[in-house]
Short mmCIF file of C-alpha atoms in Angstrom, two decimals:
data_model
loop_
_atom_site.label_atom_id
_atom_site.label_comp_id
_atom_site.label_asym_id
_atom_site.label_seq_id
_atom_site.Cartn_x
_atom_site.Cartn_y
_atom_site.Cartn_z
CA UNK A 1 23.64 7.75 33.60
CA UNK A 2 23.00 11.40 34.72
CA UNK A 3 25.17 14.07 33.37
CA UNK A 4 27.12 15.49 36.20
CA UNK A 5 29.08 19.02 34.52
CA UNK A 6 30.97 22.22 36.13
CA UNK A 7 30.30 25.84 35.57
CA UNK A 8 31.71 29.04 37.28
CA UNK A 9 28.38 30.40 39.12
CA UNK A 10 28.94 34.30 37.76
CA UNK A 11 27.98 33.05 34.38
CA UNK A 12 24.59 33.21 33.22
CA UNK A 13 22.47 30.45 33.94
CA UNK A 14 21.47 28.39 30.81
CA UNK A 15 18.28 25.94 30.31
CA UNK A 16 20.93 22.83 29.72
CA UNK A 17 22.18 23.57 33.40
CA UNK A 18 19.54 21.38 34.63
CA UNK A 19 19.57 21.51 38.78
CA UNK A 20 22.02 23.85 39.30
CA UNK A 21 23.91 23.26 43.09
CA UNK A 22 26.75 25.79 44.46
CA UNK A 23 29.36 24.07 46.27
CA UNK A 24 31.38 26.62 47.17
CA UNK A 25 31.57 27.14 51.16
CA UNK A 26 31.69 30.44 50.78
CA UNK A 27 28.76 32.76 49.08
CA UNK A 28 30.26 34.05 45.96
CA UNK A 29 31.58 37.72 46.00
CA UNK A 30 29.30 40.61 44.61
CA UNK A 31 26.38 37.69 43.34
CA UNK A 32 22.93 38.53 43.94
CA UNK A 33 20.58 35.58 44.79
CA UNK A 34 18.61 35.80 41.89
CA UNK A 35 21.06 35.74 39.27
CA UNK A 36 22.46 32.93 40.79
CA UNK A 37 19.60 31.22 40.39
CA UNK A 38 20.57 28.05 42.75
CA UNK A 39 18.57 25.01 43.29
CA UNK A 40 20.71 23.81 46.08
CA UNK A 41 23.84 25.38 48.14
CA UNK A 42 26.01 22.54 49.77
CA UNK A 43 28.99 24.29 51.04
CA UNK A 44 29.68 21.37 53.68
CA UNK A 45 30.52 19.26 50.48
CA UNK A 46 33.37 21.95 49.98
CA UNK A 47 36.73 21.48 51.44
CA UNK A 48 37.27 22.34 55.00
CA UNK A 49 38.35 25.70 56.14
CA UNK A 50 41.33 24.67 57.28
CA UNK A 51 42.40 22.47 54.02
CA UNK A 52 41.54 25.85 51.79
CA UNK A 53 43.48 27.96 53.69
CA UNK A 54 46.09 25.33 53.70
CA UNK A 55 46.22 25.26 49.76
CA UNK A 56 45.06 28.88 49.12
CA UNK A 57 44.78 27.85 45.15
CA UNK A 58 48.32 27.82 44.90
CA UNK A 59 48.30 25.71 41.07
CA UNK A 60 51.76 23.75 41.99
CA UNK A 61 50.21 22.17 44.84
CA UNK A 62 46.91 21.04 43.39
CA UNK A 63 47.50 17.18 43.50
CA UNK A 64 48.68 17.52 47.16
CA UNK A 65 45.22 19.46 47.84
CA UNK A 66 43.18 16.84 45.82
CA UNK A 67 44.83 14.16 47.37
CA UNK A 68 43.47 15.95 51.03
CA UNK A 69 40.16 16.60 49.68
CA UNK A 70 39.42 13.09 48.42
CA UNK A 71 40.22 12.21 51.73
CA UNK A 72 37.96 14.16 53.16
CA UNK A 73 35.18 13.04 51.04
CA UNK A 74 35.52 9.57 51.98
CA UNK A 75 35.53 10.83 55.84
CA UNK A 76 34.77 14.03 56.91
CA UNK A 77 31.53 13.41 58.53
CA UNK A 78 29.94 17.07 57.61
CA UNK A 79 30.89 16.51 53.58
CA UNK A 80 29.75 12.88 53.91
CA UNK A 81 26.87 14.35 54.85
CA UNK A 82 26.18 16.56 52.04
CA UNK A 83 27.86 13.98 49.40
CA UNK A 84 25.09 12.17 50.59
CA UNK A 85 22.44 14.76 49.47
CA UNK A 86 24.64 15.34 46.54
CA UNK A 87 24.41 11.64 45.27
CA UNK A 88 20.57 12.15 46.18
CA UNK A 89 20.48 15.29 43.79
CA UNK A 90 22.10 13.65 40.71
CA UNK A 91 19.81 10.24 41.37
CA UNK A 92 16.91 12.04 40.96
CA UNK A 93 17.84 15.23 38.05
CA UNK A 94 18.92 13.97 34.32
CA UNK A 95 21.45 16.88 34.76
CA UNK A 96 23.14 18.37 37.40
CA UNK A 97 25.48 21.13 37.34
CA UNK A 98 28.14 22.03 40.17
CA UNK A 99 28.27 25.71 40.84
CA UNK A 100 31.91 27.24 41.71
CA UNK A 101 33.34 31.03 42.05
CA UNK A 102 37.16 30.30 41.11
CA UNK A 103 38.49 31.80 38.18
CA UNK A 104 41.03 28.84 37.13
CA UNK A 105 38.18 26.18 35.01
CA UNK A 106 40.89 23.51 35.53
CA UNK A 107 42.62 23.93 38.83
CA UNK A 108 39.56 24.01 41.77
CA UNK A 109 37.33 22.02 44.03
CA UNK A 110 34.68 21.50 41.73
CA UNK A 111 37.13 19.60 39.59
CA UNK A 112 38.30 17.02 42.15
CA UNK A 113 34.21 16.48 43.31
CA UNK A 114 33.04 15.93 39.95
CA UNK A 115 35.67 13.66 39.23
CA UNK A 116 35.11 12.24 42.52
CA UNK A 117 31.77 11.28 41.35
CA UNK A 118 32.76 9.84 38.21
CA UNK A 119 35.37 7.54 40.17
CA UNK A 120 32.95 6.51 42.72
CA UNK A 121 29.63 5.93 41.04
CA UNK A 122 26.77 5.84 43.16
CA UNK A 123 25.78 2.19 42.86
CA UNK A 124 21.92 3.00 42.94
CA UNK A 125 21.79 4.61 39.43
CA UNK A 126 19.06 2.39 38.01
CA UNK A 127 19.18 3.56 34.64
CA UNK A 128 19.09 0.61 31.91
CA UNK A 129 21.66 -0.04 30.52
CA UNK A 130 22.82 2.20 27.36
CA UNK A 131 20.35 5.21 27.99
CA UNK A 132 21.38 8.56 28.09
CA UNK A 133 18.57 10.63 29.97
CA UNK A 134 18.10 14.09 28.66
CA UNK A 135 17.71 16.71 30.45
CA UNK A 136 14.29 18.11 31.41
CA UNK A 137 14.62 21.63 29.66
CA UNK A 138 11.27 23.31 31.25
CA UNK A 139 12.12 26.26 33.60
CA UNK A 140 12.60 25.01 37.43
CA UNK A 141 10.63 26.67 39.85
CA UNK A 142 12.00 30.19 41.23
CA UNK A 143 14.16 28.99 44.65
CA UNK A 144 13.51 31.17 47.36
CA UNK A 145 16.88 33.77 47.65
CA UNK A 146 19.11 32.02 49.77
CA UNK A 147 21.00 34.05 52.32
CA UNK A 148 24.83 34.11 52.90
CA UNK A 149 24.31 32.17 55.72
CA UNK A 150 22.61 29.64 54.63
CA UNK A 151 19.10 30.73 55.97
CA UNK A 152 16.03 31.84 53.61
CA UNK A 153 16.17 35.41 53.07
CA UNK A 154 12.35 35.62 54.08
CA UNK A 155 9.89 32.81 55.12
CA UNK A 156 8.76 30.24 52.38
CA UNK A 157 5.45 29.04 51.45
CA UNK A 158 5.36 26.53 49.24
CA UNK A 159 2.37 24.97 47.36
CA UNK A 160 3.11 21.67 47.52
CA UNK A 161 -0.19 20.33 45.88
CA UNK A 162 0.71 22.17 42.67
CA UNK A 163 4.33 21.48 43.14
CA UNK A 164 3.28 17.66 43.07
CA UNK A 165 1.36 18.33 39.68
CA UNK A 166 4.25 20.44 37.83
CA UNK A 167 6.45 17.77 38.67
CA UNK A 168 4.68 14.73 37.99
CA UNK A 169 4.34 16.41 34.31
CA UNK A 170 7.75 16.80 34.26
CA UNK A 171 8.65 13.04 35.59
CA UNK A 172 6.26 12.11 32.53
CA UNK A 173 8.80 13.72 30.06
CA UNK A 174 11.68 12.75 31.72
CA UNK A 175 13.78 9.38 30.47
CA UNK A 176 14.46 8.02 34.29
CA UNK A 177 10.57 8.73 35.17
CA UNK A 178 11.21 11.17 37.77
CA UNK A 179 11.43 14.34 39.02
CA UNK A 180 12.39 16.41 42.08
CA UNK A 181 12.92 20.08 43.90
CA UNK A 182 13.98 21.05 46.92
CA UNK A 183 11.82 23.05 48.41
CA UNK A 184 12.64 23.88 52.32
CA UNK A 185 16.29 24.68 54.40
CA UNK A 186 16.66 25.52 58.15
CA UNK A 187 18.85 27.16 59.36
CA UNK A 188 21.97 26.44 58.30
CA UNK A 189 20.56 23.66 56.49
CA UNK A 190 20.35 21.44 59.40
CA UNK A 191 16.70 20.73 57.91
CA UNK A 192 16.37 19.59 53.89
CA UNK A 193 12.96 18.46 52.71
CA UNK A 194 12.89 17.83 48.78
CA UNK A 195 9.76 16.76 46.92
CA UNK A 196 10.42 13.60 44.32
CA UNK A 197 7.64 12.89 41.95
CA UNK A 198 7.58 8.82 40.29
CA UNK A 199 5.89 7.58 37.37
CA UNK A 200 4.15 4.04 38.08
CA UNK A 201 6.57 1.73 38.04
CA UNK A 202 9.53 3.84 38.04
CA UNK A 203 12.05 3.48 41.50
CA UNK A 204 14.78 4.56 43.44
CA UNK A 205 17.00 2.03 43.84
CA UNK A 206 18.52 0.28 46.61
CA UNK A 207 20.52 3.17 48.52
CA UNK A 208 22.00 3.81 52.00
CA UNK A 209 19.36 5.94 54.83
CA UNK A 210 20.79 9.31 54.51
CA UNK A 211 20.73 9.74 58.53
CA UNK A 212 17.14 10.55 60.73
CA UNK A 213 14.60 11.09 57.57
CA UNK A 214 10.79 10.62 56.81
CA UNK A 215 9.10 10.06 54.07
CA UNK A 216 5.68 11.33 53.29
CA UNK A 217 3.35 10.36 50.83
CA UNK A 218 1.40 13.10 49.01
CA UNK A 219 -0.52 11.52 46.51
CA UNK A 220 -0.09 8.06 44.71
CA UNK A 221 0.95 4.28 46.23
CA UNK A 222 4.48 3.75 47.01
CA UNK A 223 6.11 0.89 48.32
CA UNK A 224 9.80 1.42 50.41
CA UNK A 225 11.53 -1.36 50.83
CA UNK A 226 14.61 -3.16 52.65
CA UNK A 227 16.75 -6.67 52.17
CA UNK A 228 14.24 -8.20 54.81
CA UNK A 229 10.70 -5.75 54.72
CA UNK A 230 8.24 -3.95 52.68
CA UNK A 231 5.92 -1.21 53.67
CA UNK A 232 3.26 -0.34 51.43
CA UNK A 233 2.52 3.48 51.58
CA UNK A 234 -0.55 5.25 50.64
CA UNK A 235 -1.53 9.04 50.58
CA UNK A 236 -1.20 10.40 53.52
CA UNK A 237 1.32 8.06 54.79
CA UNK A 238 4.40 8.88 56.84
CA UNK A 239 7.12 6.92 57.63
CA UNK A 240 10.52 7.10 59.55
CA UNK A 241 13.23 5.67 56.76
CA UNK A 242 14.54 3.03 58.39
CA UNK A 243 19.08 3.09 59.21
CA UNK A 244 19.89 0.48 56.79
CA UNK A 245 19.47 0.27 52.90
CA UNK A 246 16.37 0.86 50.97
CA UNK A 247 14.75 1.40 47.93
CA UNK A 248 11.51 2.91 46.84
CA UNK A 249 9.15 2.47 44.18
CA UNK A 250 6.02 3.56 42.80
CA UNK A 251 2.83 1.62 42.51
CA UNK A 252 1.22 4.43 40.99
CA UNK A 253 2.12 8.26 39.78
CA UNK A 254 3.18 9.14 43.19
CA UNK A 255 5.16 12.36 45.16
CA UNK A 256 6.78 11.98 47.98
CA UNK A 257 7.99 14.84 50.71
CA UNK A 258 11.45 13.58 51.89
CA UNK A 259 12.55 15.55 54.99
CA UNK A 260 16.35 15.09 56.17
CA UNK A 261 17.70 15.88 59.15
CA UNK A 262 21.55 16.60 59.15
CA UNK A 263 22.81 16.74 62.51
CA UNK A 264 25.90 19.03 63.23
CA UNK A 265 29.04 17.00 64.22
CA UNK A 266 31.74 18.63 67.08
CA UNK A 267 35.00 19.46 66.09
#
């Protein structure tokens, strides 16, 4: 299983961090973007405004405010929207840490997502039984400085054929056979493309469509599948990911650009 763990964002990141995601709705107070060093920023997986300003961290009230987060985890449809991509982050990284600015370690957000997580275990983990992935120490590509509004702080260009080679190496070394960044955000992340490498023969098991996505091939032979059909997906192949459950595996060393659209909900 992949290690999910918690660490206050203003201290230093660390190698055994792994993909390091904020999920604090708010960008933390007096942090520069490169020493927080993010991978990811889902704030809509953080509680609502109005439940935060409800509780404002007031310790003798924590179960109450757990007790209305959960709840809006299982159906707020913004943070079911980014628990999506969150369950997406930890299928695909051996380690993922979640980011968070408050002071308490024990009485926060973070606390009731991670052991969220642990109570609700994404049914698509794959990994055999009785392995422990490690985590894949090598440095993570620099993430271009993320803005406190959720926009790049200056256009991106990314390089995707050498991102598909670095990470291919590093879904050779890693226990699960995979590997992934993400690489692009519109604005206010209504837009997430991430870039998932495969070993041949490794997968991503049976999971739910994570709303209007495609899926491009950009090198290898992949092969996405449903309960009732199969499409077999070459370079240069690109695909709308069908509303129902799928899984996808890898015929040969193969990357994939998947592009996910989240679309903003009224009220």
């Amino acid at each position: 299983m992949p290690t999910v763990q918690l660490k206050r964002v203003y201290d230093d990141p660390a190698p055994e961090d792994g993909y390091r995601i904020l999920v604090d709705r708010l960008w933390p107070r007096g942090l520069t973007h490169a020493r927080a060093d993010l991978d990811l920023w889902l704030k809509d997986v953080a509680p609502t405004p109005a439940l935060r300003t409800e509780w404002h961290h007031e310790p003798e009230r924590f179960e109450e405010f757990a007790d209305a987060y959960r709840a809006e985890l299982d159906g707020e449809p913004d943070t079911r929207d980014a628990l999506a991509e969150l369950r997406l982050a930890i299928r695909v990284h051996d380690v993922v840490t979640l980011l968070f600015g408050a002071r308490d370690l024990d009485v926060n957000h973070a606390v009731v997502l991670r052991d969220y997580l642990l109570a609700h275990p994404d049914p698509r983990s794959d990994a055999p039984d009785g392995e422990q992935p490690s985590a894949d120490t090598s440095p993570e590509p620099t993430p271009a400085p993320v803005a406190p509004d959720g926009t790049p702080a200056q256009p991106q260009v990314n390089d995707l054929a050498a991102l598909a080679v670095e990470h291919l190496e590093r879904a050779h070394r890693a226990p699960a056979g995979r590997s992934a960044t993400s690489i692009a955000h519109g604005r206010g992340h209504a837009l997430r493309q991430t870039l998932i490498a495969l070993t041949a023969g490794s997968a991503l098991a049976d999971h739910d469509a994570p709303g209007e996505a495609t899926l491009q091939v950009l090198r290898g032979h992949a092969r996405l599948t449903t309960a009732t059909e199969s499409w077999d997906l070459a370079d240069g192949a690109l695909v709308a990911i069908p509303h129902e459950r799928h899984g996808l595996s890898a015929i040969e060393d193969t990357v994939v650009l998947l592009t996910v659209v989240v679309t903003p909900h009224a009220g």
